PDB file of C-alpha atoms in Angstrom:
ATOM      1  CA  MET Q   1      -5.404  -2.670  14.391  1.00  0.00           C
ATOM      2  CA  GLN Q   2      -4.187  -3.312  17.952  1.00  0.00           C
ATOM      3  CA  ALA Q   3      -7.285  -5.390  18.667  1.00  0.00           C
ATOM      4  CA  ILE Q   4      -6.463  -7.591  15.671  1.00  0.00           C
ATOM      5  CA  LYS Q   5      -2.887  -8.039  16.887  1.00  0.00           C
ATOM      6  CA  ASP Q   6      -4.097  -8.915  20.396  1.00  0.00           C
ATOM      7  CA  GLU Q   7      -6.434 -11.511  18.913  1.00  0.00           C
ATOM      8  CA  GLN Q   8      -3.560 -12.955  16.871  1.00  0.00           C
ATOM      9  CA  ALA Q   9      -1.487 -13.246  20.046  1.00  0.00           C
ATOM     10  CA  ASN Q  10      -4.204 -15.245  21.782  1.00  0.00           C
ATOM     11  CA  VAL Q  11      -4.784 -17.631  18.870  1.00  0.00           C
ATOM     12  CA  HIS Q  12      -1.441 -18.034  17.072  1.00  0.00           C
ATOM     13  CA  PRO Q  13       2.022 -18.791  18.492  1.00  0.00           C
ATOM     14  CA  LEU Q  14       4.898 -16.545  17.465  1.00  0.00           C
ATOM     15  CA  VAL Q  15       6.216 -19.467  15.384  1.00  0.00           C
ATOM     16  CA  ALA Q  16       4.098 -22.543  14.665  1.00  0.00           C
ATOM     17  CA  ASP Q  17       4.945 -26.150  13.852  1.00  0.00           C
ATOM     18  CA  SER Q  18       5.610 -26.898  10.201  1.00  0.00           C
ATOM     19  CA  GLU Q  19       2.670 -28.182   8.169  1.00  0.00           C
ATOM     20  CA  ASP Q  20       1.948 -29.559   4.725  1.00  0.00           C
ATOM     21  CA  LEU Q  21       1.395 -27.042   1.963  1.00  0.00           C
ATOM     22  CA  GLU Q  22      -1.988 -28.677   1.390  1.00  0.00           C
ATOM     23  CA  ASP Q  23      -3.141 -27.078   4.641  1.00  0.00           C
ATOM     24  CA  LEU Q  24      -2.628 -23.681   3.059  1.00  0.00           C
ATOM     25  CA  GLN Q  25      -4.700 -24.743   0.081  1.00  0.00           C
ATOM     26  CA  LYS Q  26      -7.529 -25.815   2.401  1.00  0.00           C
ATOM     27  CA  GLU Q  27      -7.488 -22.307   3.866  1.00  0.00           C
ATOM     28  CA  TYR Q  28      -8.748 -21.029   0.504  1.00  0.00           C
ATOM     29  CA  GLU Q  29     -11.161 -23.917  -0.093  1.00  0.00           C
ATOM     30  CA  ASN Q  30     -14.156 -21.594  -0.203  1.00  0.00           C
ATOM     31  CA  GLY Q  31     -12.255 -18.590  -1.451  1.00  0.00           C
ATOM     32  CA  SER Q  32     -10.329 -17.362  -4.464  1.00  0.00           C
ATOM     33  CA  ASP Q  33      -9.725 -19.874  -7.248  1.00  0.00           C
ATOM     34  CA  ILE Q  34      -6.557 -18.076  -8.305  1.00  0.00           C
ATOM     35  CA  PHE Q  35      -5.026 -18.542  -4.846  1.00  0.00           C
ATOM     36  CA  LYS Q  36      -5.844 -22.261  -4.925  1.00  0.00           C
ATOM     37  CA  THR Q  37      -4.345 -22.590  -8.395  1.00  0.00           C
ATOM     38  CA  LYS Q  38      -1.148 -20.796  -7.441  1.00  0.00           C
ATOM     39  CA  ILE Q  39      -0.687 -22.909  -4.314  1.00  0.00           C
ATOM     40  CA  LEU Q  40      -1.197 -26.033  -6.426  1.00  0.00           C
ATOM     41  CA  VAL Q  41       1.476 -24.815  -8.842  1.00  0.00           C
ATOM     42  CA  MET Q  42       3.972 -24.644  -5.939  1.00  0.00           C
ATOM     43  CA  HIS Q  43       3.379 -28.264  -4.885  1.00  0.00           C
ATOM     44  CA  PRO Q  44       6.014 -29.881  -7.144  1.00  0.00           C
ATOM     45  CA  THR Q  45       8.819 -27.866  -5.552  1.00  0.00           C
ATOM     46  CA  VAL Q  46       7.512 -26.846  -2.100  1.00  0.00           C
ATOM     47  CA  SER Q  47       6.459 -29.410   0.494  1.00  0.00           C
ATOM     48  CA  LEU Q  48       6.060 -27.645   3.836  1.00  0.00           C
ATOM     49  CA  MET Q  49       5.281 -24.264   5.335  1.00  0.00           C
ATOM     50  CA  ARG Q  50       5.577 -22.730   8.786  1.00  0.00           C
ATOM     51  CA  ARG Q  51       3.228 -19.990   9.964  1.00  0.00           C
ATOM     52  CA  LEU Q  52       4.275 -16.898  11.889  1.00  0.00           C
ATOM     53  CA  ARG Q  53       2.100 -14.703  14.065  1.00  0.00           C
ATOM     54  CA  GLY Q  54       0.759 -11.715  12.145  1.00  0.00           C
ATOM     55  CA  ASP Q  55       1.992  -9.081  14.576  1.00  0.00           C
ATOM     56  CA  GLY Q  56       3.875  -6.771  12.219  1.00  0.00           C
ATOM     57  CA  ASN Q  57       7.162  -8.505  13.051  1.00  0.00           C
ATOM     58  CA  CYS Q  58       6.571 -11.604  10.923  1.00  0.00           C
ATOM     59  CA  PHE Q  59       9.215 -10.885   8.275  1.00  0.00           C
ATOM     60  CA  TYR Q  60      12.035 -10.415  10.796  1.00  0.00           C
ATOM     61  CA  ARG Q  61      10.965 -13.409  12.872  1.00  0.00           C
ATOM     62  CA  ALA Q  62      10.508 -15.613   9.791  1.00  0.00           C
ATOM     63  CA  LEU Q  63      13.945 -14.715   8.446  1.00  0.00           C
ATOM     64  CA  ALA Q  64      15.659 -15.256  11.803  1.00  0.00           C
ATOM     65  CA  PHE Q  65      13.950 -18.588  12.434  1.00  0.00           C
ATOM     66  CA  ALA Q  66      14.533 -19.906   8.903  1.00  0.00           C
ATOM     67  CA  TRP Q  67      18.216 -18.909   9.045  1.00  0.00           C
ATOM     68  CA  PHE Q  68      18.826 -20.371  12.515  1.00  0.00           C
ATOM     69  CA  GLU Q  69      16.946 -23.550  11.599  1.00  0.00           C
ATOM     70  CA  ARG Q  70      19.010 -24.037   8.444  1.00  0.00           C
ATOM     71  CA  VAL Q  71      22.235 -23.624  10.431  1.00  0.00           C
ATOM     72  CA  MET Q  72      21.037 -25.924  13.220  1.00  0.00           C
ATOM     73  CA  LEU Q  73      20.073 -28.761  10.872  1.00  0.00           C
ATOM     74  CA  ALA Q  74      23.283 -28.587   8.825  1.00  0.00           C
ATOM     75  CA  LYS Q  75      25.445 -30.150  11.518  1.00  0.00           C
ATOM     76  CA  SER Q  76      27.589 -31.822   8.843  1.00  0.00           C
ATOM     77  CA  ARG Q  77      28.511 -28.346   7.556  1.00  0.00           C
ATOM     78  CA  PRO Q  78      29.993 -26.474  10.540  1.00  0.00           C
ATOM     79  CA  GLU Q  79      31.059 -23.632   8.221  1.00  0.00           C
ATOM     80  CA  LEU Q  80      27.397 -22.544   8.064  1.00  0.00           C
ATOM     81  CA  HIS Q  81      27.398 -22.060  11.821  1.00  0.00           C
ATOM     82  CA  ALA Q  82      30.732 -20.240  11.727  1.00  0.00           C
ATOM     83  CA  ASN Q  83      29.565 -17.915   8.933  1.00  0.00           C
ATOM     84  CA  ALA Q  84      26.339 -17.098  10.772  1.00  0.00           C
ATOM     85  CA  ILE Q  85      28.177 -16.277  13.996  1.00  0.00           C
ATOM     86  CA  LEU Q  86      30.633 -14.095  12.069  1.00  0.00           C
ATOM     87  CA  ALA Q  87      27.768 -12.163  10.453  1.00  0.00           C
ATOM     88  CA  ILE Q  88      26.184 -11.434  13.836  1.00  0.00           C
ATOM     89  CA  ARG Q  89      29.528 -10.468  15.372  1.00  0.00           C
ATOM     90  CA  GLU Q  90      30.143  -8.085  12.455  1.00  0.00           C
ATOM     91  CA  SER Q  91      26.764  -6.476  13.099  1.00  0.00           C
ATOM     92  CA  GLU Q  92      28.151  -4.939  16.294  1.00  0.00           C
ATOM     93  CA  ASP Q  93      30.573  -2.803  14.253  1.00  0.00           C
ATOM     94  CA  LEU Q  94      27.797  -1.972  11.786  1.00  0.00           C
ATOM     95  CA  LEU Q  95      25.545  -0.730  14.590  1.00  0.00           C
ATOM     96  CA  LYS Q  96      28.334   1.413  16.004  1.00  0.00           C
ATOM     97  CA  ALA Q  97      29.074   2.818  12.539  1.00  0.00           C
ATOM     98  CA  ALA Q  98      25.409   3.846  12.331  1.00  0.00           C
ATOM     99  CA  LYS Q  99      25.841   5.787  15.615  1.00  0.00           C
ATOM    100  CA  PHE Q 100      23.794   3.418  17.773  1.00  0.00           C
ATOM    101  CA  GLU Q 101      24.898   3.563  21.399  1.00  0.00           C
ATOM    102  CA  PRO Q 102      25.848   0.148  22.853  1.00  0.00           C
ATOM    103  CA  LEU Q 103      23.183   0.529  25.526  1.00  0.00           C
ATOM    104  CA  ALA Q 104      20.564   0.670  22.760  1.00  0.00           C
ATOM    105  CA  PHE Q 105      21.498  -2.666  21.185  1.00  0.00           C
ATOM    106  CA  GLU Q 106      23.822  -4.753  23.350  1.00  0.00           C
ATOM    107  CA  ASP Q 107      21.078  -6.753  25.130  1.00  0.00           C
ATOM    108  CA  PHE Q 108      19.402  -7.677  21.830  1.00  0.00           C
ATOM    109  CA  TYR Q 109      22.778  -8.462  20.274  1.00  0.00           C
ATOM    110  CA  GLU Q 110      23.750 -10.769  23.124  1.00  0.00           C
ATOM    111  CA  VAL Q 111      20.460 -12.695  22.977  1.00  0.00           C
ATOM    112  CA  THR Q 112      20.850 -13.199  19.229  1.00  0.00           C
ATOM    113  CA  LEU Q 113      24.491 -14.244  19.448  1.00  0.00           C
ATOM    114  CA  THR Q 114      23.928 -16.560  22.423  1.00  0.00           C
ATOM    115  CA  THR Q 115      20.985 -18.264  20.722  1.00  0.00           C
ATOM    116  CA  LEU Q 116      23.038 -18.742  17.581  1.00  0.00           C
ATOM    117  CA  GLN Q 117      25.957 -20.194  19.528  1.00  0.00           C
ATOM    118  CA  LYS Q 118      23.664 -22.718  21.234  1.00  0.00           C
ATOM    119  CA  LEU Q 119      22.418 -24.126  17.929  1.00  0.00           C
ATOM    120  CA  VAL Q 120      25.099 -26.824  17.875  1.00  0.00           C
ATOM    121  CA  ASP Q 121      23.331 -28.465  20.829  1.00  0.00           C
ATOM    122  CA  PHE Q 122      19.741 -27.580  19.884  1.00  0.00           C
ATOM    123  CA  THR Q 123      17.068 -29.954  18.704  1.00  0.00           C
ATOM    124  CA  PRO Q 124      14.267 -28.664  16.433  1.00  0.00           C
ATOM    125  CA  GLU Q 125      12.038 -28.619  19.513  1.00  0.00           C
ATOM    126  CA  ASP Q 126      14.570 -26.464  21.386  1.00  0.00           C
ATOM    127  CA  LEU Q 127      14.663 -23.924  18.566  1.00  0.00           C
ATOM    128  CA  LEU Q 128      10.888 -23.750  18.308  1.00  0.00           C
ATOM    129  CA  THR Q 129      10.537 -23.308  22.080  1.00  0.00           C
ATOM    130  CA  THR Q 130      13.142 -20.531  22.003  1.00  0.00           C
ATOM    131  CA  PHE Q 131      11.330 -18.625  19.271  1.00  0.00           C
ATOM    132  CA  GLN Q 132       7.990 -19.079  21.018  1.00  0.00           C
ATOM    133  CA  ASN Q 133       9.381 -17.337  24.093  1.00  0.00           C
ATOM    134  CA  ASP Q 134       8.261 -13.709  23.862  1.00  0.00           C
ATOM    135  CA  GLU Q 135      11.316 -12.167  25.509  1.00  0.00           C
ATOM    136  CA  VAL Q 136      13.931 -14.108  23.542  1.00  0.00           C
ATOM    137  CA  SER Q 137      12.063 -14.078  20.228  1.00  0.00           C
ATOM    138  CA  ASN Q 138      11.315 -10.361  20.360  1.00  0.00           C
ATOM    139  CA  SER Q 139      14.904  -9.570  21.343  1.00  0.00           C
ATOM    140  CA  ILE Q 140      16.104 -11.342  18.203  1.00  0.00           C
ATOM    141  CA  VAL Q 141      13.499  -9.500  16.133  1.00  0.00           C
ATOM    142  CA  MET Q 142      14.657  -6.195  17.588  1.00  0.00           C
ATOM    143  CA  HIS Q 143      18.263  -6.997  16.772  1.00  0.00           C
ATOM    144  CA  PHE Q 144      17.324  -7.804  13.177  1.00  0.00           C
ATOM    145  CA  ARG Q 145      15.407  -4.523  12.968  1.00  0.00           C
ATOM    146  CA  LEU Q 146      18.433  -2.611  14.242  1.00  0.00           C
ATOM    147  CA  MET Q 147      20.734  -4.399  11.770  1.00  0.00           C
ATOM    148  CA  ALA Q 148      18.437  -3.410   8.896  1.00  0.00           C
ATOM    149  CA  SER Q 149      18.283   0.165  10.156  1.00  0.00           C
ATOM    150  CA  ALA Q 150      22.051   0.377  10.571  1.00  0.00           C
ATOM    151  CA  TYR Q 151      22.636  -0.896   7.034  1.00  0.00           C
ATOM    152  CA  LEU Q 152      20.240   1.643   5.541  1.00  0.00           C
ATOM    153  CA  LYS Q 153      21.751   4.483   7.574  1.00  0.00           C
ATOM    154  CA  THR Q 154      25.278   3.605   6.478  1.00  0.00           C
ATOM    155  CA  HIS Q 155      24.209   3.286   2.819  1.00  0.00           C
ATOM    156  CA  GLN Q 156      21.991   6.360   2.600  1.00  0.00           C
ATOM    157  CA  GLU Q 157      23.276   7.395  -0.806  1.00  0.00           C
ATOM    158  CA  GLU Q 158      21.808   4.206  -2.302  1.00  0.00           C
ATOM    159  CA  TYR Q 159      18.445   4.144  -0.528  1.00  0.00           C
ATOM    160  CA  ALA Q 160      17.503   7.746   0.320  1.00  0.00           C
ATOM    161  CA  PRO Q 161      16.128   8.309  -3.226  1.00  0.00           C
ATOM    162  CA  PHE Q 162      13.392   5.773  -2.456  1.00  0.00           C
ATOM    163  CA  LEU Q 163      12.082   7.726   0.538  1.00  0.00           C
ATOM    164  CA  ASP Q 164       9.102  10.043   0.383  1.00  0.00           C
ATOM    165  CA  TYR Q 165       9.891  13.655  -0.468  1.00  0.00           C
ATOM    166  CA  GLY Q 166      11.324  15.474   2.535  1.00  0.00           C
ATOM    167  CA  GLN Q 167      11.793  12.322   4.598  1.00  0.00           C
ATOM    168  CA  THR Q 168      15.201  11.663   6.136  1.00  0.00           C
ATOM    169  CA  MET Q 169      16.728   8.221   6.483  1.00  0.00           C
ATOM    170  CA  ASP Q 170      16.968   8.648  10.256  1.00  0.00           C
ATOM    171  CA  GLY Q 171      13.281   9.543  10.403  1.00  0.00           C
ATOM    172  CA  TYR Q 172      12.284   6.672   8.140  1.00  0.00           C
ATOM    173  CA  CYS Q 173      14.275   4.122  10.128  1.00  0.00           C
ATOM    174  CA  SER Q 174      12.987   5.389  13.458  1.00  0.00           C
ATOM    175  CA  MET Q 175       9.365   5.170  12.335  1.00  0.00           C
ATOM    176  CA  HIS Q 176       9.338   2.147  10.022  1.00  0.00           C
ATOM    177  CA  VAL Q 177      12.346  -0.060  10.754  1.00  0.00           C
ATOM    178  CA  GLU Q 178      13.221   0.226  14.427  1.00  0.00           C
ATOM    179  CA  ALA Q 179       9.643   0.314  15.740  1.00  0.00           C
ATOM    180  CA  MET Q 180       8.306  -3.084  16.808  1.00  0.00           C
ATOM    181  CA  GLY Q 181       5.084  -4.059  15.086  1.00  0.00           C
ATOM    182  CA  ARG Q 182       5.727  -2.055  11.921  1.00  0.00           C
ATOM    183  CA  GLU Q 183       5.507  -4.137   8.748  1.00  0.00           C
ATOM    184  CA  SER Q 184       8.596  -4.492   6.589  1.00  0.00           C
ATOM    185  CA  GLU Q 185       9.200  -3.097   3.122  1.00  0.00           C
ATOM    186  CA  GLU Q 186      11.527  -4.295   0.371  1.00  0.00           C
ATOM    187  CA  MET Q 187      14.375  -2.076   1.590  1.00  0.00           C
ATOM    188  CA  MET Q 188      14.491  -4.075   4.839  1.00  0.00           C
ATOM    189  CA  LEU Q 189      14.700  -7.369   2.914  1.00  0.00           C
ATOM    190  CA  ILE Q 190      17.538  -6.008   0.796  1.00  0.00           C
ATOM    191  CA  ALA Q 191      19.361  -4.718   3.874  1.00  0.00           C
ATOM    192  CA  LEU Q 192      19.169  -7.971   5.834  1.00  0.00           C
ATOM    193  CA  ALA Q 193      20.257 -10.082   2.876  1.00  0.00           C
ATOM    194  CA  LYS Q 194      23.382  -7.897   2.765  1.00  0.00           C
ATOM    195  CA  VAL Q 195      24.008  -7.933   6.528  1.00  0.00           C
ATOM    196  CA  THR Q 196      23.497 -11.670   7.059  1.00  0.00           C
ATOM    197  CA  HIS Q 197      25.186 -12.692   3.774  1.00  0.00           C
ATOM    198  CA  VAL Q 198      22.188 -14.951   3.163  1.00  0.00           C
ATOM    199  CA  SER Q 199      20.126 -15.083  -0.020  1.00  0.00           C
ATOM    200  CA  ILE Q 200      16.357 -14.818   0.399  1.00  0.00           C
ATOM    201  CA  GLU Q 201      13.587 -15.752  -2.006  1.00  0.00           C
ATOM    202  CA  VAL Q 202      10.100 -14.386  -1.470  1.00  0.00           C
ATOM    203  CA  ALA Q 203       7.157 -16.184  -3.056  1.00  0.00           C
ATOM    204  CA  TYR Q 204       4.495 -13.558  -3.731  1.00  0.00           C
ATOM    205  CA  LEU Q 205       1.050 -15.120  -3.457  1.00  0.00           C
ATOM    206  CA  SER Q 206      -1.261 -12.501  -4.903  1.00  0.00           C
ATOM    207  CA  ALA Q 207      -4.745 -12.298  -6.401  1.00  0.00           C
ATOM    208  CA  ASP Q 208      -3.305 -11.199  -9.749  1.00  0.00           C
ATOM    209  CA  GLU Q 209      -5.101 -13.330 -12.336  1.00  0.00           C
ATOM    210  CA  SER Q 210      -2.775 -12.453 -15.223  1.00  0.00           C
ATOM    211  CA  SER Q 211      -0.603 -15.453 -14.339  1.00  0.00           C
ATOM    212  CA  GLU Q 212      -1.085 -18.738 -12.504  1.00  0.00           C
ATOM    213  CA  GLU Q 213       2.601 -18.827 -11.572  1.00  0.00           C
ATOM    214  CA  VAL Q 214       3.920 -17.707  -8.204  1.00  0.00           C
ATOM    215  CA  ASN Q 215       6.649 -15.115  -8.593  1.00  0.00           C
ATOM    216  CA  PHE Q 216       9.764 -15.922  -6.526  1.00  0.00           C
ATOM    217  CA  LEU Q 217      11.717 -12.692  -6.090  1.00  0.00           C
ATOM    218  CA  PRO Q 218      15.380 -13.020  -5.013  1.00  0.00           C
ATOM    219  CA  PHE Q 219      17.140 -10.759  -2.529  1.00  0.00           C
ATOM    220  CA  LEU Q 220      20.868 -11.370  -2.741  1.00  0.00           C
ATOM    221  CA  PRO Q 221      23.856 -10.543  -0.526  1.00  0.00           C
ATOM    222  CA  ASP Q 222      26.919  -8.788  -1.897  1.00  0.00           C
ATOM    223  CA  THR Q 223      29.017 -11.854  -1.107  1.00  0.00           C
ATOM    224  CA  GLN Q 224      28.739 -15.375  -2.504  1.00  0.00           C
ATOM    225  CA  PRO Q 225      25.858 -17.093  -0.620  1.00  0.00           C
ATOM    226  CA  TYR Q 226      27.086 -19.963   1.541  1.00  0.00           C
ATOM    227  CA  MET Q 227      23.768 -21.839   1.622  1.00  0.00           C
ATOM    228  CA  PRO Q 228      20.678 -22.268  -0.590  1.00  0.00           C
ATOM    229  CA  PRO Q 229      18.171 -19.395  -0.378  1.00  0.00           C
ATOM    230  CA  LEU Q 230      15.828 -19.110   2.573  1.00  0.00           C
ATOM    231  CA  VAL Q 231      12.307 -19.095   1.145  1.00  0.00           C
ATOM    232  CA  LEU Q 232       9.521 -16.939   2.563  1.00  0.00           C
ATOM    233  CA  LEU Q 233       5.879 -16.776   1.526  1.00  0.00           C
ATOM    234  CA  TYR Q 234       4.342 -13.327   1.235  1.00  0.00           C
ATOM    235  CA  ARG Q 235       0.620 -12.743   1.265  1.00  0.00           C
ATOM    236  CA  PRO Q 236      -0.560  -9.131   1.489  1.00  0.00           C
ATOM    237  CA  GLY Q 237       0.733  -7.846   4.820  1.00  0.00           C
ATOM    238  CA  HIS Q 238       2.161 -11.133   6.075  1.00  0.00           C
ATOM    239  CA  TYR Q 239       5.170 -13.477   5.828  1.00  0.00           C
ATOM    240  CA  ASP Q 240       5.449 -17.217   6.526  1.00  0.00           C
ATOM    241  CA  ILE Q 241       8.236 -19.728   5.821  1.00  0.00           C
ATOM    242  CA  LEU Q 242       8.311 -22.195   2.916  1.00  0.00           C
ATOM    243  CA  TYR Q 243      10.440 -25.337   2.571  1.00  0.00           C
ATOM    244  CA  ARG Q 244      11.575 -26.505  -0.852  1.00  0.00           C
ATOM    245  CA  LYS Q 245      11.430 -30.272  -1.373  1.00  0.00           C
ATOM    246  CA  ILE Q 246      15.009 -30.490  -2.597  1.00  0.00           C
ATOM    247  CA  HIS Q 247      16.327 -28.979   0.630  1.00  0.00           C
ATOM    248  CA  CYS Q 248      14.195 -31.309   2.758  1.00  0.00           C
ATOM    249  CA  LEU Q 249      15.503 -34.320   0.799  1.00  0.00           C
ATOM    250  CA  ASP Q 250      19.070 -33.144   1.340  1.00  0.00           C
ATOM    251  CA  GLY Q 251      18.394 -32.999   5.081  1.00  0.00           C
ATOM    252  CA  VAL Q 252      18.885 -29.251   5.093  1.00  0.00           C
ATOM    253  CA  VAL Q 253      15.666 -27.256   5.081  1.00  0.00           C
TER     254      VAL Q 253
END
C-alpha cells in the first residue's frame, strides 16, 4: 500500500488542474462499458472535474479545495467569505470542547484560517499553488480531520451505534479520522458538512449495472446552506471534484 502511495506522489500532484469530463471517459475507453455510460449520463449537467492525489487524504483535500475555490471565485458575494471564516473560527471552540489541547491543533488551525483569509486576494493559480504545497495542504487536511473527529466526539450519542462492537469513539477517531492517509467514511462526510455549514453532494460512480444513472448522495448541514452544494466524485477508494455546468455559467464553481 505504501509503495502505491509513493508512486502516486511521484506521478500526481496533490491537486491537479481542472479538465473536461470527457478526459475521465477516455480513462475507461478500453474498460467497463457501464462506467463509460454513467460518465456520459453526467455530461448534460457536469462539465469539468479536478483530480486529487490518491493518498488516503483525497476526501479532506477535495472538500477543502472545492470550498475555498467556491469562496474565492464568489467575490461579488462577500458573505460567503465571512461565513467560511466564521465556521473555521468556531472550530477552535469545537476542538476544545472535544478535549483537544491547543498545542495539538493550533498550527493546523492557523494555516487553515490564514489561507482562508487570503482568498480575497488570491487568483485561481494562487489557490492551486497553495494546495500543491505539501506543508500547507497537509496542514489544512489535518485541520479538517481534527474538525471531523471533534464533531464525532462531541456527538457520540448519535454516531457511536455505528461503530464496531466494543469500539470506542475515541479509539475510532484516533485510528480512522485523525490519522493521515486513512480513507474517509460516511461519518466523516456527515461531520464536516455540519462543521463547515456547507452542503456536499457525492456522485457515486460504481460498477453496479442495475442502473445507468449516477447516484448523487447529499450530505447536509444543520443550518441553511449559504451556497450551492460542493460536488465530489467518488470511485471506489477515491474522491475527485466535479463542477456542475450551471455553477460554471453563473461564474461560481
